[in-house]
PDB file of C-alpha atoms in Angstrom:
ATOM      1  CA  MET A   1       0.000   0.000   0.000  1.00 58.00           C
ATOM      2  CA  GLY A   2       2.825   2.345   0.912  1.00 57.00           C
ATOM      3  CA  ASP A   3       4.539   1.696  -2.431  1.00 60.00           C
ATOM      4  CA  PHE A   4       1.296   2.439  -4.273  1.00 50.00           C
ATOM      5  CA  ILE A   5       0.852   5.781  -2.485  1.00 52.00           C
ATOM      6  CA  GLU A   6       4.484   6.714  -3.107  1.00 57.00           C
ATOM      7  CA  GLN A   7       4.120   5.887  -6.809  1.00 57.00           C
ATOM      8  CA  ALA A   8       0.883   7.875  -7.033  1.00 49.00           C
ATOM      9  CA  VAL A   9       2.497  10.922  -5.388  1.00 47.00           C
ATOM     10  CA  SER A  10       5.478  10.610  -7.701  1.00 55.00           C
ATOM     11  CA  THR A  11       3.195  10.456 -10.740  1.00 55.00           C
ATOM     12  CA  VAL A  12       1.181  13.487  -9.617  1.00 52.00           C
ATOM     13  CA  SER A  13       4.369  15.429  -8.887  1.00 56.00           C
ATOM     14  CA  GLY A  14       5.777  14.511 -12.286  1.00 55.00           C
ATOM     15  CA  ASP A  15       2.566  15.596 -14.034  1.00 55.00           C
ATOM     16  CA  ALA A  16       2.522  18.866 -12.076  1.00 56.00           C
ATOM     17  CA  LEU A  17       6.146  19.550 -12.989  1.00 49.00           C
ATOM     18  CA  ALA A  18       5.449  18.820 -16.645  1.00 54.00           C
ATOM     19  CA  ALA A  19       2.422  21.130 -16.563  1.00 52.00           C
ATOM     20  CA  PHE A  20       4.491  23.880 -14.893  1.00 51.00           C
ATOM     21  CA  ILE A  21       7.252  23.533 -17.473  1.00 56.00           C
ATOM     22  CA  GLY A  22       4.628  23.677 -20.222  1.00 53.00           C
ATOM     23  CA  ILE A  23       3.179  26.904 -18.816  1.00 56.00           C
ATOM     24  CA  ILE A  24       6.640  28.494 -18.540  1.00 54.00           C
ATOM     25  CA  THR A  25       7.551  27.411 -22.083  1.00 48.00           C
ATOM     26  CA  THR A  26       4.280  28.736 -23.514  1.00 52.00           C
ATOM     27  CA  ALA A  27       4.776  32.056 -21.729  1.00 46.00           C
ATOM     28  CA  ALA A  28       8.374  32.314 -22.966  1.00 47.00           C
ATOM     29  CA  VAL A  29       7.362  31.552 -26.551  1.00 47.00           C
ATOM     30  CA  GLY A  30       4.516  34.064 -26.319  1.00 45.00           C
ATOM     31  CA  GLY A  31       6.903  36.695 -24.952  1.00 45.00           C
ATOM     32  CA  LEU A  32       9.387  36.034 -27.733  1.00 42.00           C
ATOM     33  CA  ARG A  33       6.663  36.330 -30.360  1.00 49.00           C
ATOM     34  CA  TRP A  34       5.541  39.628 -28.839  1.00 39.00           C
ATOM     35  CA  GLN A  35       9.123  40.898 -28.941  1.00 47.00           C
ATOM     36  CA  LEU A  36       9.636  39.837 -32.568  1.00 42.00           C
ATOM     37  CA  HIS A  37       6.270  40.881 -33.974  1.00 50.00           C
ATOM     38  CA  LYS A  38       5.330  43.882 -31.843  1.00 61.00           C
ATOM     39  CA  ARG A  39       8.101  45.495 -29.810  1.00 82.00           C
ATOM     40  CA  LEU A  40      11.082  45.233 -32.173  1.00 84.00           C
ATOM     41  CA  PRO A  41       9.196  46.597 -35.239  1.00 85.00           C
ATOM     42  CA  ALA A  42       7.884  49.453 -33.071  1.00 88.00           C
ATOM     43  CA  LYS A  43      11.405  50.296 -31.855  1.00 90.00           C
ATOM     44  CA  ARG A  44      12.673  50.114 -35.449  1.00 90.00           C
ATOM     45  CA  MET A  45       9.935  52.579 -36.389  1.00 93.00           C
ATOM     46  CA  TRP A  46      10.944  55.183 -33.794  1.00 94.00           C
ATOM     47  CA  ARG A  47      14.715  54.480 -33.459  1.00 93.00           C
ATOM     48  CA  PHE A  48      15.037  55.959 -29.955  1.00 92.00           C
ATOM     49  CA  SER A  49      17.305  54.060 -27.571  1.00 88.00           C
ATOM     50  CA  ASP A  50      14.796  54.561 -24.738  1.00 86.00           C
ATOM     51  CA  ALA A  51      11.991  56.933 -23.753  1.00 84.00           C
ATOM     52  CA  ARG A  52      13.409  58.401 -20.551  1.00 86.00           C
ATOM     53  CA  SER A  53      14.359  61.675 -22.221  1.00 87.00           C
ATOM     54  CA  LEU A  54      11.577  61.716 -24.821  1.00 92.00           C
ATOM     55  CA  THR A  55       9.452  64.846 -25.290  1.00 93.00           C
ATOM     56  CA  LEU A  56       6.358  64.849 -27.512  1.00 93.00           C
ATOM     57  CA  ALA A  57       5.817  68.380 -28.815  1.00 92.00           C
ATOM     58  CA  ILE A  58       2.365  68.971 -30.342  1.00 93.00           C
ATOM     59  CA  ALA A  59       1.504  72.078 -32.345  1.00 92.00           C
ATOM     60  CA  THR A  60      -0.189  74.925 -30.471  1.00 91.00           C
ATOM     61  CA  SER A  61      -2.942  76.007 -32.862  1.00 86.00           C
ATOM     62  CA  GLY A  62      -4.402  78.812 -30.804  1.00 81.00           C
ATOM     63  CA  GLU A  63      -5.468  80.055 -27.410  1.00 79.00           C
ATOM     64  CA  ILE A  64      -8.909  80.331 -25.819  1.00 84.00           C
ATOM     65  CA  ASP A  65      -9.661  82.936 -23.165  1.00 78.00           C
ATOM     66  CA  THR A  66     -11.748  81.043 -20.578  1.00 82.00           C
ATOM     67  CA  GLY A  67     -12.335  84.213 -18.562  1.00 82.00           C
ATOM     68  CA  LEU A  68     -10.082  82.834 -15.837  1.00 84.00           C
ATOM     69  CA  TYR A  69      -6.957  81.922 -17.787  1.00 82.00           C
ATOM     70  CA  PRO A  70      -5.738  81.492 -21.389  1.00 79.00           C
ATOM     71  CA  ARG A  71      -6.063  77.870 -22.544  1.00 81.00           C
ATOM     72  CA  PRO A  72      -3.815  76.768 -25.445  1.00 81.00           C
ATOM     73  CA  THR A  73      -5.332  74.400 -28.015  1.00 84.00           C
ATOM     74  CA  THR A  74      -4.188  72.064 -30.747  1.00 86.00           C
ATOM     75  CA  GLY A  75      -5.751  70.827 -33.993  1.00 85.00           C
ATOM     76  CA  LEU A  76      -7.672  67.778 -35.152  1.00 84.00           C
ATOM     77  CA  GLY A  77      -4.676  66.455 -37.071  1.00 86.00           C
ATOM     78  CA  GLN A  78      -2.479  66.394 -33.983  1.00 89.00           C
ATOM     79  CA  VAL A  79      -5.147  64.707 -31.849  1.00 89.00           C
ATOM     80  CA  ARG A  80      -5.785  61.972 -34.403  1.00 92.00           C
ATOM     81  CA  ALA A  81      -2.051  61.575 -35.029  1.00 92.00           C
ATOM     82  CA  VAL A  82      -1.466  60.974 -31.313  1.00 91.00           C
ATOM     83  CA  ALA A  83      -4.216  58.342 -31.323  1.00 92.00           C
ATOM     84  CA  LEU A  84      -2.508  56.588 -34.247  1.00 93.00           C
ATOM     85  CA  LEU A  85       1.020  56.803 -32.857  1.00 93.00           C
ATOM     86  CA  ALA A  86       0.590  56.209 -29.123  1.00 90.00           C
ATOM     87  CA  PRO A  87       0.079  52.402 -29.321  1.00 91.00           C
ATOM     88  CA  SER A  88       3.387  51.874 -31.143  1.00 91.00           C
ATOM     89  CA  LEU A  89       5.242  54.154 -28.717  1.00 91.00           C
ATOM     90  CA  THR A  90       3.912  52.303 -25.676  1.00 88.00           C
ATOM     91  CA  ARG A  91       4.760  48.943 -27.283  1.00 90.00           C
ATOM     92  CA  ALA A  92       8.315  50.051 -27.997  1.00 90.00           C
ATOM     93  CA  TYR A  93       9.046  51.839 -24.714  1.00 90.00           C
ATOM     94  CA  ARG A  94       7.535  50.532 -21.505  1.00 85.00           C
ATOM     95  CA  GLU A  95       9.032  53.428 -19.560  1.00 81.00           C
ATOM     96  CA  LEU A  96       7.180  56.019 -21.698  1.00 80.00           C
ATOM     97  CA  ASP A  97       5.438  58.653 -19.587  1.00 79.00           C
ATOM     98  CA  LEU A  98       2.615  60.286 -21.537  1.00 73.00           C
ATOM     99  CA  GLU A  99       2.937  63.341 -19.286  1.00 75.00           C
ATOM    100  CA  GLN A 100       5.942  64.075 -21.492  1.00 84.00           C
ATOM    101  CA  LEU A 101       3.395  65.053 -24.166  1.00 86.00           C
ATOM    102  CA  ARG A 102       3.466  68.843 -24.344  1.00 87.00           C
ATOM    103  CA  LEU A 103       1.953  71.615 -26.420  1.00 90.00           C
ATOM    104  CA  SER A 104       4.783  73.220 -28.358  1.00 91.00           C
ATOM    105  CA  ALA A 105       4.234  76.621 -26.748  1.00 90.00           C
ATOM    106  CA  THR A 106       5.294  75.119 -23.399  1.00 90.00           C
ATOM    107  CA  VAL A 107       8.460  73.353 -24.605  1.00 92.00           C
ATOM    108  CA  ARG A 108      11.543  74.899 -22.998  1.00 91.00           C
ATOM    109  CA  GLY A 109      14.772  75.618 -24.835  1.00 91.00           C
ATOM    110  CA  ASP A 110      16.721  72.927 -22.972  1.00 92.00           C
ATOM    111  CA  GLU A 111      14.157  70.317 -24.068  1.00 93.00           C
ATOM    112  CA  PHE A 112      15.243  70.824 -27.685  1.00 94.00           C
ATOM    113  CA  GLU A 113      18.201  68.603 -26.766  1.00 95.00           C
ATOM    114  CA  ASN A 114      15.942  65.660 -25.831  1.00 94.00           C
ATOM    115  CA  ASP A 115      14.723  62.861 -28.034  1.00 95.00           C
ATOM    116  CA  LEU A 116      11.746  64.483 -29.749  1.00 96.00           C
ATOM    117  CA  VAL A 117       8.514  63.515 -31.455  1.00 96.00           C
ATOM    118  CA  VAL A 118       7.191  66.683 -33.091  1.00 96.00           C
ATOM    119  CA  LEU A 119       3.620  66.835 -34.423  1.00 96.00           C
ATOM    120  CA  GLY A 120       2.647  69.710 -36.682  1.00 95.00           C
ATOM    121  CA  GLY A 121       4.759  71.938 -38.891  1.00 94.00           C
ATOM    122  CA  PRO A 122       6.483  75.312 -38.456  1.00 95.00           C
ATOM    123  CA  LYS A 123       3.251  77.299 -38.881  1.00 93.00           C
ATOM    124  CA  ASN A 124       2.015  76.318 -35.399  1.00 93.00           C
ATOM    125  CA  ASN A 125       4.960  74.469 -33.877  1.00 95.00           C
ATOM    126  CA  HIS A 126       8.114  76.459 -33.188  1.00 95.00           C
ATOM    127  CA  VAL A 127       9.927  73.223 -32.265  1.00 96.00           C
ATOM    128  CA  ALA A 128       9.366  71.911 -35.808  1.00 96.00           C
ATOM    129  CA  GLU A 129      10.515  75.255 -37.206  1.00 96.00           C
ATOM    130  CA  HIS A 130      13.885  75.085 -35.450  1.00 96.00           C
ATOM    131  CA  ILE A 131      14.438  71.365 -36.032  1.00 96.00           C
ATOM    132  CA  LEU A 132      13.679  71.440 -39.772  1.00 96.00           C
ATOM    133  CA  ALA A 133      15.857  74.526 -40.267  1.00 95.00           C
ATOM    134  CA  HIS A 134      18.906  72.776 -38.815  1.00 96.00           C
ATOM    135  CA  ILE A 135      18.776  69.236 -40.241  1.00 95.00           C
ATOM    136  CA  PRO A 136      21.455  69.091 -42.956  1.00 92.00           C
ATOM    137  CA  GLY A 137      20.638  67.815 -46.422  1.00 91.00           C
ATOM    138  CA  ILE A 138      16.879  67.909 -46.031  1.00 94.00           C
ATOM    139  CA  PRO A 139      15.126  68.418 -49.410  1.00 95.00           C
ATOM    140  CA  LEU A 140      11.955  69.764 -47.780  1.00 96.00           C
ATOM    141  CA  ARG A 141      11.031  73.378 -47.138  1.00 95.00           C
ATOM    142  CA  VAL A 142       7.791  74.463 -45.467  1.00 95.00           C
ATOM    143  CA  ASP A 143       6.138  77.874 -45.904  1.00 94.00           C
ATOM    144  CA  GLN A 144       2.799  78.096 -44.087  1.00 92.00           C
ATOM    145  CA  ASN A 145       0.555  75.587 -45.943  1.00 93.00           C
ATOM    146  CA  LEU A 146       2.979  75.165 -48.845  1.00 95.00           C
ATOM    147  CA  LEU A 147       5.468  72.304 -49.021  1.00 97.00           C
ATOM    148  CA  PHE A 148       8.473  72.482 -51.339  1.00 97.00           C
ATOM    149  CA  TRP A 149      10.451  69.373 -52.197  1.00 96.00           C
ATOM    150  CA  GLU A 150      13.600  70.362 -54.070  1.00 94.00           C
ATOM    151  CA  GLY A 151      11.694  73.374 -55.411  1.00 89.00           C
ATOM    152  CA  GLU A 152       8.554  71.485 -56.488  1.00 95.00           C
ATOM    153  CA  GLN A 153       5.463  72.853 -54.731  1.00 96.00           C
ATOM    154  CA  TYR A 154       2.787  70.783 -52.982  1.00 96.00           C
ATOM    155  CA  THR A 155      -0.301  71.918 -51.097  1.00 92.00           C
ATOM    156  CA  GLY A 156      -3.705  70.533 -50.237  1.00 91.00           C
ATOM    157  CA  VAL A 157      -6.693  70.674 -52.574  1.00 92.00           C
ATOM    158  CA  VAL A 158      -9.552  72.606 -50.933  1.00 91.00           C
ATOM    159  CA  ARG A 159     -12.999  72.986 -52.489  1.00 92.00           C
ATOM    160  CA  ASP A 160     -16.137  74.478 -50.915  1.00 90.00           C
ATOM    161  CA  LYS A 161     -14.215  74.847 -47.653  1.00 89.00           C
ATOM    162  CA  LYS A 162     -13.408  71.119 -47.551  1.00 91.00           C
ATOM    163  CA  VAL A 163      -9.964  69.575 -47.882  1.00 92.00           C
ATOM    164  CA  LEU A 164     -10.165  66.901 -50.600  1.00 94.00           C
ATOM    165  CA  ARG A 165      -6.479  65.975 -50.836  1.00 96.00           C
ATOM    166  CA  ASP A 166      -3.573  66.738 -48.574  1.00 97.00           C
ATOM    167  CA  TYR A 167       0.170  66.177 -48.284  1.00 97.00           C
ATOM    168  CA  GLY A 168       2.124  65.141 -45.244  1.00 97.00           C
ATOM    169  CA  TYR A 169       5.760  64.553 -44.381  1.00 98.00           C
ATOM    170  CA  VAL A 170       7.890  62.572 -41.967  1.00 98.00           C
ATOM    171  CA  VAL A 171      11.477  63.479 -41.085  1.00 98.00           C
ATOM    172  CA  ARG A 172      13.410  61.027 -38.900  1.00 97.00           C
ATOM    173  CA  ALA A 173      16.993  62.002 -38.121  1.00 97.00           C
ATOM    174  CA  PRO A 174      19.586  62.725 -35.429  1.00 97.00           C
ATOM    175  CA  ASN A 175      18.675  65.723 -33.306  1.00 97.00           C
ATOM    176  CA  PRO A 176      20.611  68.680 -34.807  1.00 96.00           C
ATOM    177  CA  PHE A 177      20.984  70.168 -31.300  1.00 96.00           C
ATOM    178  CA  ALA A 178      22.208  66.953 -29.617  1.00 95.00           C
ATOM    179  CA  SER A 179      23.680  64.348 -31.971  1.00 91.00           C
ATOM    180  CA  GLU A 180      23.265  61.491 -29.479  1.00 94.00           C
ATOM    181  CA  ARG A 181      19.490  62.111 -29.485  1.00 96.00           C
ATOM    182  CA  ARG A 182      16.961  61.683 -32.292  1.00 97.00           C
ATOM    183  CA  VAL A 183      13.933  63.506 -33.687  1.00 97.00           C
ATOM    184  CA  VAL A 184      10.847  62.486 -35.625  1.00 97.00           C
ATOM    185  CA  VAL A 185       8.809  65.287 -37.220  1.00 98.00           C
ATOM    186  CA  ILE A 186       5.301  64.372 -38.466  1.00 97.00           C
ATOM    187  CA  ALA A 187       3.275  67.120 -40.119  1.00 97.00           C
ATOM    188  CA  GLY A 188       1.321  68.175 -43.202  1.00 96.00           C
ATOM    189  CA  ALA A 189       0.279  71.017 -45.452  1.00 95.00           C
ATOM    190  CA  HIS A 190      -3.056  71.030 -43.610  1.00 94.00           C
ATOM    191  CA  THR A 191      -4.336  69.103 -40.614  1.00 93.00           C
ATOM    192  CA  TYR A 192      -5.240  66.009 -42.680  1.00 95.00           C
ATOM    193  CA  GLY A 193      -1.711  65.829 -44.039  1.00 96.00           C
ATOM    194  CA  THR A 194      -0.495  65.325 -40.476  1.00 96.00           C
ATOM    195  CA  ILE A 195      -2.882  62.364 -40.143  1.00 96.00           C
ATOM    196  CA  ALA A 196      -1.626  60.957 -43.468  1.00 97.00           C
ATOM    197  CA  ALA A 197       1.991  61.260 -42.305  1.00 97.00           C
ATOM    198  CA  ALA A 198       1.161  59.558 -38.996  1.00 97.00           C
ATOM    199  CA  ARG A 199      -0.595  56.756 -40.865  1.00 97.00           C
ATOM    200  CA  TRP A 200       2.445  56.227 -43.102  1.00 97.00           C
ATOM    201  CA  MET A 201       4.656  56.136 -39.999  1.00 96.00           C
ATOM    202  CA  VAL A 202       2.524  53.437 -38.362  1.00 95.00           C
ATOM    203  CA  GLU A 203       2.053  51.347 -41.507  1.00 95.00           C
ATOM    204  CA  SER A 204       5.485  51.693 -43.146  1.00 94.00           C
ATOM    205  CA  GLY A 205       7.909  53.566 -40.878  1.00 94.00           C
ATOM    206  CA  GLY A 206       9.216  50.365 -39.317  1.00 92.00           C
ATOM    207  CA  ALA A 207       9.862  48.536 -42.588  1.00 91.00           C
ATOM    208  CA  ARG A 208      13.386  47.157 -42.940  1.00 91.00           C
ATOM    209  CA  GLU A 209      13.920  48.863 -46.293  1.00 94.00           C
ATOM    210  CA  VAL A 210      13.213  52.342 -44.870  1.00 95.00           C
ATOM    211  CA  PRO A 211      16.470  54.063 -43.796  1.00 94.00           C
ATOM    212  CA  ALA A 212      16.920  55.038 -40.158  1.00 94.00           C
ATOM    213  CA  ASP A 213      17.454  58.665 -41.215  1.00 96.00           C
ATOM    214  CA  VAL A 214      14.846  59.541 -43.804  1.00 97.00           C
ATOM    215  CA  ALA A 215      12.568  62.252 -45.205  1.00 97.00           C
ATOM    216  CA  VAL A 216       9.261  61.202 -46.774  1.00 98.00           C
ATOM    217  CA  LEU A 217       6.523  63.137 -48.561  1.00 98.00           C
ATOM    218  CA  VAL A 218       3.104  61.455 -48.832  1.00 98.00           C
ATOM    219  CA  GLU A 219      -0.231  62.223 -50.460  1.00 98.00           C
ATOM    220  CA  ALA A 220      -3.702  61.123 -49.343  1.00 97.00           C
ATOM    221  CA  MET A 221      -7.314  61.734 -50.242  1.00 97.00           C
ATOM    222  CA  VAL A 222      -9.746  63.065 -47.623  1.00 95.00           C
ATOM    223  CA  LEU A 223     -13.169  61.420 -47.801  1.00 95.00           C
ATOM    224  CA  ASP A 224     -16.486  62.169 -46.096  1.00 91.00           C
ATOM    225  CA  GLY A 225     -16.213  62.499 -42.352  1.00 89.00           C
ATOM    226  CA  GLY A 226     -12.567  63.479 -42.635  1.00 90.00           C
ATOM    227  CA  HIS A 227     -11.381  59.938 -43.324  1.00 94.00           C
ATOM    228  CA  VAL A 228      -7.808  59.986 -44.631  1.00 95.00           C
ATOM    229  CA  THR A 229      -7.043  57.244 -47.153  1.00 96.00           C
ATOM    230  CA  ARG A 230      -3.896  55.134 -47.184  1.00 96.00           C
ATOM    231  CA  PRO A 231      -1.049  57.539 -48.002  1.00 97.00           C
ATOM    232  CA  LYS A 232       0.904  57.276 -51.234  1.00 97.00           C
ATOM    233  CA  VAL A 233       4.633  58.022 -51.096  1.00 97.00           C
ATOM    234  CA  ILE A 234       5.555  60.845 -53.475  1.00 97.00           C
ATOM    235  CA  HIS A 235       9.204  61.228 -52.429  1.00 97.00           C
ATOM    236  CA  ARG A 236      11.521  59.399 -50.066  1.00 97.00           C
ATOM    237  CA  VAL A 237      15.196  60.079 -49.496  1.00 96.00           C
ATOM    238  CA  ALA A 238      17.819  58.892 -47.018  1.00 96.00           C
ATOM    239  CA  LEU A 239      19.379  61.701 -44.981  1.00 94.00           C
TER     240      LEU A 239
END
């Protein structure tokens, strides 16, 4: 009887150990898959080493007087771009603190030397203005709602006060004010161009064939309800 009980306990213990090992193995394989299919592509998209010094600078489109204090605002393009981009940032960098998201009007001079994600162009984002002016070899120039790529002009198509087509751009490069840091600028001719640029970043920015340092100009249609179609790359150049 004693031998039977001992054998039964041994069998149960062996089964429990096998089950435990199976759980650990499944978890390890799942973690590896997550790393390969989610985290690594997201890190390749952004190219920051970590997020501890990351500042997200969003265009300041205007200011509302509440009667008690002035309240800065941003645009639809920046809000929707953040919604598109935030999941990939949080996948890539677990230490990301979304309180580092700031309206551009509140970004201090010393923060220009951080890793930067900049949403919105020079018209409403002084951070973008300074960054784009100091990146060497960039073929893009921005003047209000006009984009110039090596002298060729691009701007959105507006009819009956509706944007029907817009252009956006992504610039990913070393920070010109701190070479050990990096910047990503995502903006457009109009607000929908910013959404188009953010969509390209999410869908294609992490592709292996896209250079780490790159400037991209994209075009997208704007449908009813402000839906921005899949962006088409017009120009792409390594920096």
